[in-house]
């Protein structure tokens, strides 16, 4: 891979300036557009990045061409494709001649302006032009009739007698005297999944009123699929069926018609014990399924009637995990965008769903460029898109080997280990003190915070007899973010084992620096637990627990002072007001 593809800042000022221009012109710079673009921490939920590594949501070839200022040819071709689609859309759906001419003229002006400098990514231009189109045309769901008809055709096909006969055929099963019931169960699920995937690439099923004849359907259904990528997925599913994993899959839906096959596939996933999060586009993007389609398309509305739809674009980790831990195996979210896969612009909810998933399945061909470039992700990704009719194109991209993931089960185990330890200590007659202190709440002070915490806890341990002091800093594992930490500690805190809950005071910090033989620096002067987002949340938990266990003692600043910190910045260890 060239040095430009693996771009690192600080080596060439002119090229760095052009890079900054690239990100600002495409509205992808977090520093300039913090309300729209993912923070570096949120981006790392999805993309594994080394220090100072620059991420871009396009192919390596396109990025290299833009940075080298030779992208005219490749971008012009992509821009023409955008304009062709957009002009066709306007002429199809805008029936008023004046409005049609006005809209085409306005879009032409905007298109020429946006494409002038050959630095805009095609997806960003298309998003802006589609936003203008939907606003000016005042059409709530463009192409809705056509897309609803495509979904209706596939739903009718899946209910047809011909499909049922072909789909439930034994052809393809390999049964011998040595075949076990477990083997048969696995074969049945994999055969059904393979048939649905291959049928989902049969475009005539949703494009034509007359479905393909039964012989064609049988031929497509029973076509062998023996690629290494498919075998990898089969092995992954084999572990699920055997009970070796209880995963969550983030499924990024594709286009109308195809989405009905997707939902049939997801039913099989849920049947074998997989939790499913279905992600769709936030707004209109041609034939891609959008959030509003799921609510207003009668066919889709019926097919997802048992799903829990999450409309909050910034759901918290705890709330998402509560949904995943519920009996409902099927969640629906928006990716927050109206363009191909772009981790810089996806919603917080999507980023958290990606982080909590064990496998991500992409059904959107437009996202291939951003998946197949040199970047690696924090989760395994498998992209399954239509090739020729009746054939699928599968791309597998395994997660970065250094990607850290703390599963819900792991976080619960860590909390339970602590609970078991303190219960043993309590049985020996000891008291349990939990010490809540600033850890990551001051940007750039994580190392100092842990040093202060460790010094003061050791001081308490040397001063207090028969008291076990829980120091959160001793249980911090590299790679944990604020979401992981709060989830684990809340399980422990609500176990009812804490006798004394002490919150860090100004005096505690002063004493810590005194013990270290240093003066209190400006960053720490006047600080206490009230400055910490985590401590604020823990004070709320402590008050709730004290109602259950009135004998639990609280020491430190009063509750009325815990008001200024309310919510972490996404993926950060400090408050969003400081982000």
Coordinates of C-alpha atoms in Angstrom, one line a residue:
X1 CA 0.0 0.0 0.0
X2 CA 1.4 3.4 -0.9
X3 CA 2.4 6.0 1.7
X4 CA -0.5 8.2 0.5
X5 CA -3.1 5.5 1.1
X6 CA -1.8 5.2 4.6
X7 CA -1.7 8.9 5.1
X8 CA 0.1 10.3 8.2
X9 CA 0.1 14.1 8.8
X10 CA 3.1 16.2 9.6
X11 CA 5.4 15.3 6.7
X12 CA 4.4 17.7 3.9
X13 CA 2.7 21.0 4.8
X14 CA 1.3 21.6 1.3
X15 CA -0.2 18.1 1.1
X16 CA -1.6 18.4 4.6
X17 CA -3.3 21.7 3.6
X18 CA -4.8 20.0 0.6
X19 CA -5.9 17.1 2.9
X20 CA -7.6 19.6 5.2
X21 CA -9.3 21.2 2.3
X22 CA -10.5 17.7 1.2
X23 CA -12.2 17.1 4.6
X24 CA -13.7 20.5 5.0
X25 CA -15.0 20.7 1.4
X26 CA -16.7 17.3 1.9
X27 CA -18.0 18.3 5.3
X28 CA -16.1 15.5 6.9
X29 CA -13.9 17.4 9.4
X30 CA -15.0 16.8 13.0
X31 CA -13.3 20.0 14.1
X32 CA -15.4 22.1 11.7
X33 CA -18.6 20.1 11.8
X34 CA -18.8 18.5 15.3
X35 CA -22.6 18.2 15.1
X36 CA -22.5 16.1 12.0
X37 CA -19.2 14.3 11.9
X38 CA -18.3 11.4 14.2
X39 CA -15.7 12.2 16.9
X40 CA -12.4 10.3 16.7
X41 CA -13.6 8.2 19.6
X42 CA -16.9 7.4 17.9
X43 CA -15.1 6.6 14.7
X44 CA -13.0 4.0 16.5
X45 CA -16.2 2.1 17.5
X46 CA -16.2 1.1 13.8
X47 CA -12.7 1.6 12.3
X48 CA -9.5 0.4 13.9
X49 CA -7.0 3.2 13.6
X50 CA -3.4 3.5 14.7
X51 CA -2.2 6.8 16.3
X52 CA -2.4 9.7 13.9
X53 CA -3.8 7.5 11.1
X54 CA -6.2 9.4 8.8
X55 CA -9.4 7.7 7.8
X56 CA -11.2 8.4 4.5
X57 CA -14.6 6.9 3.3
X58 CA -13.6 6.0 -0.2
X59 CA -11.3 3.6 -2.2
X60 CA -7.6 3.9 -1.8
X61 CA -7.3 4.6 -5.5
X62 CA -9.7 7.6 -5.4
X63 CA -8.1 9.0 -2.3
X64 CA -4.7 8.8 -3.8
X65 CA -5.9 10.5 -7.0
X66 CA -7.5 13.3 -5.0
X67 CA -4.4 14.0 -2.9
X68 CA -2.2 13.9 -5.9
X69 CA -4.6 16.3 -7.7
X70 CA -5.2 13.9 -10.7
X71 CA -8.7 12.8 -9.9
X72 CA -10.4 14.5 -12.9
X73 CA -11.0 11.4 -14.9
X74 CA -12.2 9.0 -12.2
X75 CA -14.4 11.7 -10.5
X76 CA -15.9 13.0 -13.7
X77 CA -17.1 9.5 -14.6
X78 CA -18.7 9.2 -11.1
X79 CA -20.2 12.6 -11.3
X80 CA -21.8 11.9 -14.6
X81 CA -23.4 8.7 -13.1
X82 CA -24.8 10.9 -10.2
X83 CA -26.3 13.4 -12.6
X84 CA -27.8 10.7 -14.8
X85 CA -29.6 9.1 -11.9
X86 CA -30.8 12.4 -10.5
X87 CA -32.1 13.8 -13.8
X88 CA -34.0 10.5 -14.4
X89 CA -35.5 10.7 -10.9
X90 CA -36.7 14.3 -11.4
X91 CA -38.3 13.6 -14.8
X92 CA -40.0 10.5 -13.4
X93 CA -41.5 11.9 -10.2
X94 CA -42.0 15.7 -10.7
X95 CA -45.0 16.0 -12.9
X96 CA -45.5 19.8 -12.9
X97 CA -43.5 21.1 -15.9
X98 CA -42.5 24.4 -14.3
X99 CA -41.3 22.8 -11.1
X100 CA -39.5 20.1 -13.1
X101 CA -37.7 22.7 -15.2
X102 CA -36.9 24.9 -12.2
X103 CA -35.6 22.0 -10.2
X104 CA -33.4 20.7 -13.0
X105 CA -32.0 24.2 -13.5
X106 CA -31.3 24.6 -9.8
X107 CA -29.7 21.2 -9.5
X108 CA -27.6 21.9 -12.6
X109 CA -26.2 25.1 -11.0
X110 CA -25.5 23.2 -7.7
X111 CA -24.0 20.3 -9.5
X112 CA -21.6 22.4 -11.6
X113 CA -20.6 24.3 -8.5
X114 CA -19.9 21.2 -6.4
X115 CA -18.0 19.4 -9.1
X116 CA -15.9 22.3 -10.2
X117 CA -12.7 21.6 -8.2
X118 CA -12.7 17.8 -8.5
X119 CA -12.3 17.3 -4.7
X120 CA -15.8 16.3 -3.7
X121 CA -16.5 12.6 -3.0
X122 CA -19.4 11.4 -5.2
X123 CA -21.5 10.2 -2.2
X124 CA -21.2 13.7 -0.6
X125 CA -22.4 15.5 -3.8
X126 CA -25.2 13.0 -4.3
X127 CA -26.4 13.5 -0.7
X128 CA -26.5 17.3 -1.1
X129 CA -28.3 17.2 -4.4
X130 CA -30.9 14.7 -3.1
X131 CA -31.5 16.9 -0.1
X132 CA -32.2 19.8 -2.5
X133 CA -34.5 17.6 -4.6
X134 CA -36.6 16.3 -1.6
X135 CA -36.9 19.8 -0.1
X136 CA -37.9 21.6 -3.4
X137 CA -40.1 18.8 -4.8
X138 CA -42.0 18.4 -1.5
X139 CA -42.5 14.7 -2.3
X140 CA -42.4 12.8 1.0
X141 CA -41.4 9.4 -0.4
X142 CA -40.2 9.6 -4.0
X143 CA -40.6 6.3 -5.9
X144 CA -42.8 5.0 -3.1
X145 CA -45.3 3.3 -5.4
X146 CA -42.7 1.6 -7.3
X147 CA -40.7 0.4 -4.3
X148 CA -43.8 -0.7 -2.4
X149 CA -44.8 -2.8 -5.5
X150 CA -41.4 -4.4 -5.6
X151 CA -41.8 -5.4 -1.9
X152 CA -45.3 -6.6 -2.5
X153 CA -44.2 -8.8 -5.4
X154 CA -41.5 -10.5 -3.4
X155 CA -43.8 -11.0 -0.4
X156 CA -46.4 -12.7 -2.7
X157 CA -43.6 -14.8 -4.3
X158 CA -42.5 -16.1 -0.9
X159 CA -46.1 -17.1 -0.1
X160 CA -46.6 -18.9 -3.4
X161 CA -47.2 -22.6 -3.6
X162 CA -44.4 -22.9 -6.3
X163 CA -41.9 -21.3 -3.9
X164 CA -42.9 -23.4 -1.0
X165 CA -42.5 -26.6 -3.0
X166 CA -39.1 -25.6 -4.3
X167 CA -37.8 -24.1 -1.1
X168 CA -38.8 -27.2 1.0
X169 CA -37.3 -29.6 -1.5
X170 CA -34.8 -32.2 -0.1
X171 CA -32.5 -31.6 -3.0
X172 CA -29.1 -30.7 -1.7
X173 CA -29.3 -32.5 1.6
X174 CA -26.5 -35.0 2.2
X175 CA -27.8 -37.8 4.5
X176 CA -26.0 -41.1 5.1
X177 CA -26.2 -43.7 7.8
X178 CA -23.6 -41.7 9.8
X179 CA -25.5 -38.4 9.5
X180 CA -26.7 -37.2 13.0
X181 CA -29.8 -35.2 13.7
X182 CA -27.5 -32.2 14.6
X183 CA -25.9 -32.5 11.1
X184 CA -29.3 -32.5 9.5
X185 CA -30.4 -29.5 11.5
X186 CA -27.3 -27.6 10.4
X187 CA -27.8 -28.6 6.8
X188 CA -31.4 -27.5 6.8
X189 CA -30.6 -24.0 8.1
X190 CA -27.6 -23.5 5.7
X191 CA -29.6 -24.9 2.7
X192 CA -32.5 -22.5 3.4
X193 CA -30.1 -19.5 3.9
X194 CA -28.2 -20.3 0.7
X195 CA -31.5 -20.6 -1.3
X196 CA -32.7 -17.2 0.0
X197 CA -29.5 -15.5 -0.6
X198 CA -29.4 -16.7 -4.2
X199 CA -33.0 -15.9 -4.9
X200 CA -32.4 -12.4 -3.5
X201 CA -30.2 -11.7 -6.5
X202 CA -33.1 -12.7 -8.9
X203 CA -34.1 -9.1 -9.9
X204 CA -37.0 -10.3 -12.2
X205 CA -38.8 -11.5 -9.0
X206 CA -39.5 -7.9 -8.0
X207 CA -39.2 -6.1 -11.3
X208 CA -41.8 -8.1 -13.2
X209 CA -45.4 -9.0 -12.5
X210 CA -44.7 -12.5 -13.8
X211 CA -42.2 -14.3 -11.7
X212 CA -39.6 -16.6 -13.3
X213 CA -40.9 -20.2 -14.0
X214 CA -40.5 -22.9 -11.4
X215 CA -37.6 -24.6 -13.3
X216 CA -35.6 -21.4 -13.2
X217 CA -36.3 -21.0 -9.6
X218 CA -35.2 -24.5 -8.7
X219 CA -32.1 -24.1 -10.8
X220 CA -31.1 -20.9 -8.9
X221 CA -32.0 -22.3 -5.5
X222 CA -29.9 -25.4 -5.9
X223 CA -26.9 -23.8 -7.5
X224 CA -23.8 -24.7 -5.5
X225 CA -22.2 -21.9 -3.5
X226 CA -18.7 -22.9 -2.6
X227 CA -16.6 -19.8 -2.1
X228 CA -14.2 -19.5 0.9
X229 CA -16.3 -16.5 2.1
X230 CA -19.5 -18.6 2.1
X231 CA -17.7 -21.4 3.9
X232 CA -16.5 -19.0 6.5
X233 CA -20.1 -17.8 7.2
X234 CA -21.3 -21.5 7.3
X235 CA -18.6 -22.3 9.9
X236 CA -19.6 -19.2 11.9
X237 CA -23.3 -20.3 11.8
X238 CA -22.3 -23.8 12.7
X239 CA -20.9 -22.5 16.0
X240 CA -24.2 -20.7 16.7
X241 CA -26.3 -23.8 16.0
X242 CA -24.0 -25.9 18.2
X243 CA -24.4 -23.4 21.0
X244 CA -20.8 -22.2 21.1
X245 CA -21.8 -18.6 20.6
X246 CA -24.9 -16.5 21.2
X247 CA -24.2 -13.6 18.8
X248 CA -25.7 -10.3 17.7
X249 CA -25.7 -9.5 14.0
X250 CA -25.9 -6.0 12.6
X251 CA -27.6 -6.3 9.3
X252 CA -27.3 -3.3 6.9
X253 CA -30.3 -3.6 4.6
X254 CA -30.2 -3.1 0.8
X255 CA -32.8 -2.1 -1.7
X256 CA -36.6 -2.6 -2.1
X257 CA -37.6 -6.1 -3.1
X258 CA -34.4 -7.5 -1.8
X259 CA -35.2 -6.3 1.7
X260 CA -38.1 -8.8 1.9
X261 CA -35.7 -11.7 1.3
X262 CA -33.5 -10.1 3.9
X263 CA -36.3 -10.3 6.5
X264 CA -36.9 -13.9 5.6
X265 CA -33.2 -14.6 6.2
X266 CA -33.2 -12.7 9.5
X267 CA -36.2 -14.9 10.7
X268 CA -33.9 -17.9 10.3
X269 CA -31.1 -16.1 12.1
X270 CA -33.4 -15.4 15.0
X271 CA -34.7 -18.9 15.0
X272 CA -31.2 -20.3 15.6
X273 CA -30.7 -17.8 18.5
X274 CA -29.1 -14.8 16.9
X275 CA -30.0 -11.3 18.0
X276 CA -30.6 -9.1 15.0
X277 CA -30.2 -5.3 14.6
X278 CA -31.5 -4.2 11.2
X279 CA -30.1 -0.8 10.0
X280 CA -31.6 1.1 7.1
X281 CA -31.1 4.5 5.5
X282 CA -32.2 7.6 7.5
X283 CA -33.7 9.3 4.4
X284 CA -34.6 8.7 0.8
X285 CA -31.7 7.2 -1.3
X286 CA -33.3 5.9 -4.5
X287 CA -34.3 2.3 -4.0
X288 CA -32.5 1.8 -0.8
X289 CA -34.8 1.1 2.1
X290 CA -35.2 4.1 4.5
X291 CA -36.5 4.4 8.0
X292 CA -39.8 5.9 6.9
X293 CA -40.3 3.0 4.4
X294 CA -40.4 0.6 7.3
X295 CA -43.2 2.6 8.9
X296 CA -45.3 3.5 5.8
X297 CA -44.9 0.6 3.4
X298 CA -47.7 -1.9 4.2
X299 CA -45.7 -4.9 3.3
X300 CA -42.7 -4.0 5.4
X301 CA -44.8 -2.8 8.3
X302 CA -46.4 -6.2 8.5
X303 CA -43.1 -8.1 8.2
X304 CA -41.5 -6.1 11.1
X305 CA -44.5 -5.9 13.3
X306 CA -42.7 -7.7 16.1
X307 CA -39.5 -5.6 15.9
X308 CA -38.6 -2.9 18.3
X309 CA -37.9 0.3 16.4
X310 CA -35.3 2.6 17.9
X311 CA -35.8 6.1 16.7
X312 CA -33.3 7.7 19.0
X313 CA -30.1 8.6 16.9
X314 CA -28.0 8.9 20.1
X315 CA -29.0 5.9 22.3
X316 CA -26.9 5.2 25.3
X317 CA -24.9 2.0 25.7
X318 CA -27.0 0.9 28.7
X319 CA -30.2 1.4 26.9
X320 CA -29.0 -0.4 23.8
X321 CA -27.9 -3.3 26.0
X322 CA -31.2 -3.3 27.8
X323 CA -32.9 -3.8 24.4
X324 CA -30.5 -6.5 23.4
X325 CA -30.9 -8.3 26.7
X326 CA -34.7 -8.2 26.4
X327 CA -36.8 -11.1 25.0
X328 CA -37.1 -9.2 21.7
X329 CA -34.5 -10.6 19.3
X330 CA -35.2 -8.0 16.6
X331 CA -34.2 -4.3 16.7
X332 CA -34.5 -1.7 13.9
X333 CA -32.3 1.4 13.6
X334 CA -31.3 4.0 11.1
X335 CA -27.7 4.4 10.0
X336 CA -28.2 8.2 10.1
X337 CA -27.2 8.8 6.5
X338 CA -28.6 9.0 2.9
X339 CA -25.4 7.8 1.2
X340 CA -23.2 4.7 0.9
X341 CA -21.3 3.4 3.9
X342 CA -19.6 6.3 5.6
X343 CA -18.5 5.7 9.2
X344 CA -17.7 9.4 9.6
X345 CA -21.4 10.3 9.3
X346 CA -23.3 7.4 10.8
X347 CA -25.4 8.0 13.9
X348 CA -24.3 7.4 17.5
X349 CA -26.9 4.6 17.6
X350 CA -25.4 2.9 14.5
X351 CA -21.9 3.2 15.9
X352 CA -22.9 1.7 19.2
X353 CA -24.8 -1.1 17.4
X354 CA -21.6 -1.8 15.3
X355 CA -19.6 -2.0 18.5
X356 CA -22.0 -4.4 20.2
X357 CA -22.3 -6.7 17.2
X358 CA -20.4 -9.9 16.7
X359 CA -20.8 -9.8 12.9
X360 CA -21.8 -7.1 10.5
X361 CA -23.6 -8.0 7.2
X362 CA -23.7 -5.4 4.4
X363 CA -26.3 -5.8 1.6
X364 CA -25.5 -2.4 0.0
X365 CA -23.3 -2.5 -3.2
X366 CA -22.6 1.2 -2.9
X367 CA -20.6 0.6 0.3
X368 CA -18.1 -1.8 -1.2
X369 CA -15.4 0.9 -1.9
X370 CA -15.3 1.9 1.8
X371 CA -15.2 -1.7 2.9
X372 CA -12.6 -3.0 0.5
X373 CA -10.0 -0.2 1.0
X374 CA -7.0 -0.9 3.2
X375 CA -8.6 0.1 6.5
X376 CA -9.6 -2.7 8.9
X377 CA -12.6 -2.6 11.2
X378 CA -13.4 -3.5 14.8
X379 CA -15.8 -6.2 13.8
X380 CA -15.9 -9.0 11.2
X381 CA -17.7 -7.7 8.1
X382 CA -19.2 -9.8 5.3
X383 CA -20.7 -8.0 2.3
X384 CA -23.2 -10.1 0.3
X385 CA -24.6 -8.3 -2.8
X386 CA -26.2 -9.4 -6.0
X387 CA -24.0 -10.3 -9.0
X388 CA -25.7 -11.7 -12.1
X389 CA -29.3 -12.8 -11.6
X390 CA -29.2 -15.9 -9.4
X391 CA -25.6 -15.3 -8.2
X392 CA -24.2 -13.5 -5.1
X393 CA -20.9 -11.7 -4.7
X394 CA -19.4 -12.1 -1.2
X395 CA -16.6 -10.1 0.3
X396 CA -15.2 -11.0 3.7
X397 CA -13.2 -8.6 5.8
X398 CA -12.0 -9.9 9.2
X399 CA -11.7 -7.4 12.0
X400 CA -8.3 -6.0 12.9
X401 CA -6.4 -8.5 15.1
X402 CA -5.7 -5.8 17.7
X403 CA -9.4 -4.7 17.9
X404 CA -10.5 -4.8 21.5
X405 CA -14.0 -5.9 22.3
X406 CA -15.6 -6.3 25.8
X407 CA -18.7 -8.3 25.3
X408 CA -21.7 -8.0 27.6
X409 CA -20.8 -11.4 29.0
X410 CA -17.2 -10.4 29.7
X411 CA -18.2 -7.2 31.5
X412 CA -20.7 -9.2 33.6
X413 CA -18.1 -11.8 34.5
X414 CA -15.7 -9.0 35.5
X415 CA -18.4 -7.5 37.7
X416 CA -19.3 -10.9 39.2
X417 CA -15.7 -11.7 40.0
X418 CA -15.6 -8.5 42.1
X419 CA -18.9 -9.4 43.7
X420 CA -17.7 -12.9 44.6
X421 CA -14.5 -11.4 46.1
X422 CA -16.2 -8.8 48.3
X423 CA -18.8 -11.3 49.5
X424 CA -15.9 -13.5 50.7
X425 CA -14.4 -10.6 52.5
X426 CA -17.7 -9.6 54.1
X427 CA -18.1 -13.2 55.3
X428 CA -14.8 -12.7 57.2
X429 CA -16.3 -9.6 58.9
X430 CA -14.7 -6.9 56.8
X431 CA -16.4 -3.7 55.6
X432 CA -16.5 -2.8 51.9
X433 CA -15.7 0.7 50.8
X434 CA -16.1 1.8 47.2
X435 CA -14.1 4.9 46.2
X436 CA -15.5 7.0 43.4
X437 CA -13.0 9.4 41.9
X438 CA -12.0 11.3 38.8
X439 CA -10.4 8.9 36.3
X440 CA -10.8 10.2 32.8
X441 CA -13.0 13.3 33.3
X442 CA -10.2 15.8 32.8
X443 CA -9.0 15.7 29.2
X444 CA -5.3 14.7 28.9
X445 CA -5.0 13.8 32.7
X446 CA -5.8 10.1 32.7
X447 CA -2.3 9.1 33.9
X448 CA -2.2 11.7 36.6
X449 CA -5.8 10.8 37.7
X450 CA -4.9 7.1 38.1
X451 CA -1.7 8.1 40.0
X452 CA -3.7 10.3 42.4
X453 CA -6.3 7.6 42.9
X454 CA -3.8 4.8 43.6
X455 CA -1.8 7.0 46.1
X456 CA -4.8 8.0 48.1
X457 CA -6.3 4.5 48.2
X458 CA -3.1 3.1 49.5
X459 CA -3.1 5.9 52.1
X460 CA -6.7 4.8 53.1
X461 CA -5.7 1.1 53.2
X462 CA -2.8 1.9 55.6
X463 CA -5.1 4.0 57.8
X464 CA -8.3 1.8 58.0
X465 CA -8.5 -1.6 59.7
X466 CA -10.6 -4.4 58.4
X467 CA -11.9 -2.3 55.5
X468 CA -11.6 -3.6 51.9
X469 CA -11.3 -0.6 49.5
X470 CA -12.4 -1.0 45.9
X471 CA -10.2 1.2 43.7
X472 CA -11.8 1.5 40.2
X473 CA -8.4 2.5 38.8
X474 CA -7.0 -1.0 39.6
X475 CA -9.7 -2.6 37.4
X476 CA -9.3 -0.4 34.4
X477 CA -8.3 -2.4 31.3
X478 CA -6.7 -0.7 28.2
X479 CA -9.3 -0.4 25.5
X480 CA -12.3 0.1 27.8
X481 CA -14.3 3.2 27.1
X482 CA -16.7 5.0 29.4
X483 CA -19.6 2.8 28.2
X484 CA -17.8 -0.4 29.2
X485 CA -16.7 1.0 32.6
X486 CA -20.1 2.3 33.7
X487 CA -21.8 -0.9 32.6
X488 CA -19.5 -3.1 34.6
X489 CA -19.4 -1.0 37.7
X490 CA -23.2 -0.5 37.8
X491 CA -23.6 -4.3 38.0
X492 CA -21.2 -4.4 41.0
X493 CA -22.6 -1.3 42.7
X494 CA -26.2 -2.5 42.6
X495 CA -25.2 -5.9 44.2
X496 CA -25.8 -4.4 47.6
X497 CA -22.4 -5.2 48.9
X498 CA -21.1 -1.7 49.5
X499 CA -21.0 -0.6 53.2
X500 CA -19.3 2.8 52.7
X501 CA -19.4 4.7 49.4
X502 CA -16.8 7.5 49.5
X503 CA -16.7 10.2 46.8
X504 CA -13.4 12.0 46.1
X505 CA -13.2 15.5 47.8
X506 CA -10.9 18.5 47.2
X507 CA -9.1 17.5 50.4
X508 CA -8.5 14.0 49.1
X509 CA -6.8 15.4 46.0
X510 CA -4.7 17.9 48.0
X511 CA -3.6 15.0 50.3
X512 CA -2.7 12.9 47.3
X513 CA -0.4 15.5 45.9
X514 CA 1.1 16.0 49.4
X515 CA 1.8 12.3 49.6
X516 CA 3.5 12.5 46.2
X517 CA 5.6 15.5 47.4
X518 CA 4.1 17.8 44.7
X519 CA 2.0 21.0 44.6
X520 CA -1.5 20.8 43.2
X521 CA -1.3 21.9 39.6
X522 CA -3.9 24.3 38.0
X523 CA -5.7 21.4 36.2
X524 CA -6.5 19.8 39.6
X525 CA -7.0 22.8 41.8
X526 CA -10.5 22.8 43.3
X527 CA -11.4 19.6 41.6
X528 CA -13.5 16.8 43.3
X529 CA -15.9 14.0 42.3
X530 CA -18.5 16.6 41.2
X531 CA -16.3 17.4 38.2
X532 CA -16.6 13.8 37.0
X533 CA -19.4 12.5 34.7
X534 CA -18.9 9.0 36.0
X535 CA -19.1 10.1 39.7
X536 CA -22.2 12.1 38.9
X537 CA -23.9 9.0 37.6
X538 CA -22.6 7.0 40.5
X539 CA -24.0 9.4 43.0
X540 CA -27.4 9.0 41.4
X541 CA -27.0 5.2 41.7
X542 CA -25.7 5.5 45.3
X543 CA -28.8 7.4 46.4
X544 CA -31.1 4.8 44.8
X545 CA -29.1 2.0 46.5
X546 CA -29.2 3.8 49.9
X547 CA -33.0 3.6 49.7
X548 CA -32.7 -0.2 49.5
X549 CA -29.9 -0.4 52.0
X550 CA -30.3 2.5 54.5
X551 CA -27.2 1.5 56.5
X552 CA -24.9 2.2 53.5
X553 CA -22.9 5.3 54.4
X554 CA -22.1 8.1 51.9
X555 CA -19.0 10.2 52.4
X556 CA -17.9 13.2 50.2
X557 CA -19.5 16.2 48.4
X558 CA -23.2 16.6 48.8
X559 CA -25.6 15.5 46.1
X560 CA -26.7 19.1 45.3
X561 CA -23.2 19.8 44.0
X562 CA -23.3 17.0 41.4
X563 CA -25.1 19.0 38.7
X564 CA -22.6 20.1 36.0
X565 CA -21.7 16.7 34.5
X566 CA -24.5 14.7 32.9
X567 CA -23.4 12.7 29.9
X568 CA -20.1 11.3 28.4
X569 CA -19.0 12.5 25.0
X570 CA -19.5 9.5 22.8
X571 CA -16.6 7.0 23.4
X572 CA -14.9 9.5 25.7
X573 CA -14.0 9.3 29.4
X574 CA -15.0 12.9 30.0
X575 CA -18.2 14.9 29.7
X576 CA -19.7 15.9 26.3
X577 CA -19.6 19.5 27.4
X578 CA -15.8 19.2 27.4
X579 CA -15.6 17.2 24.2

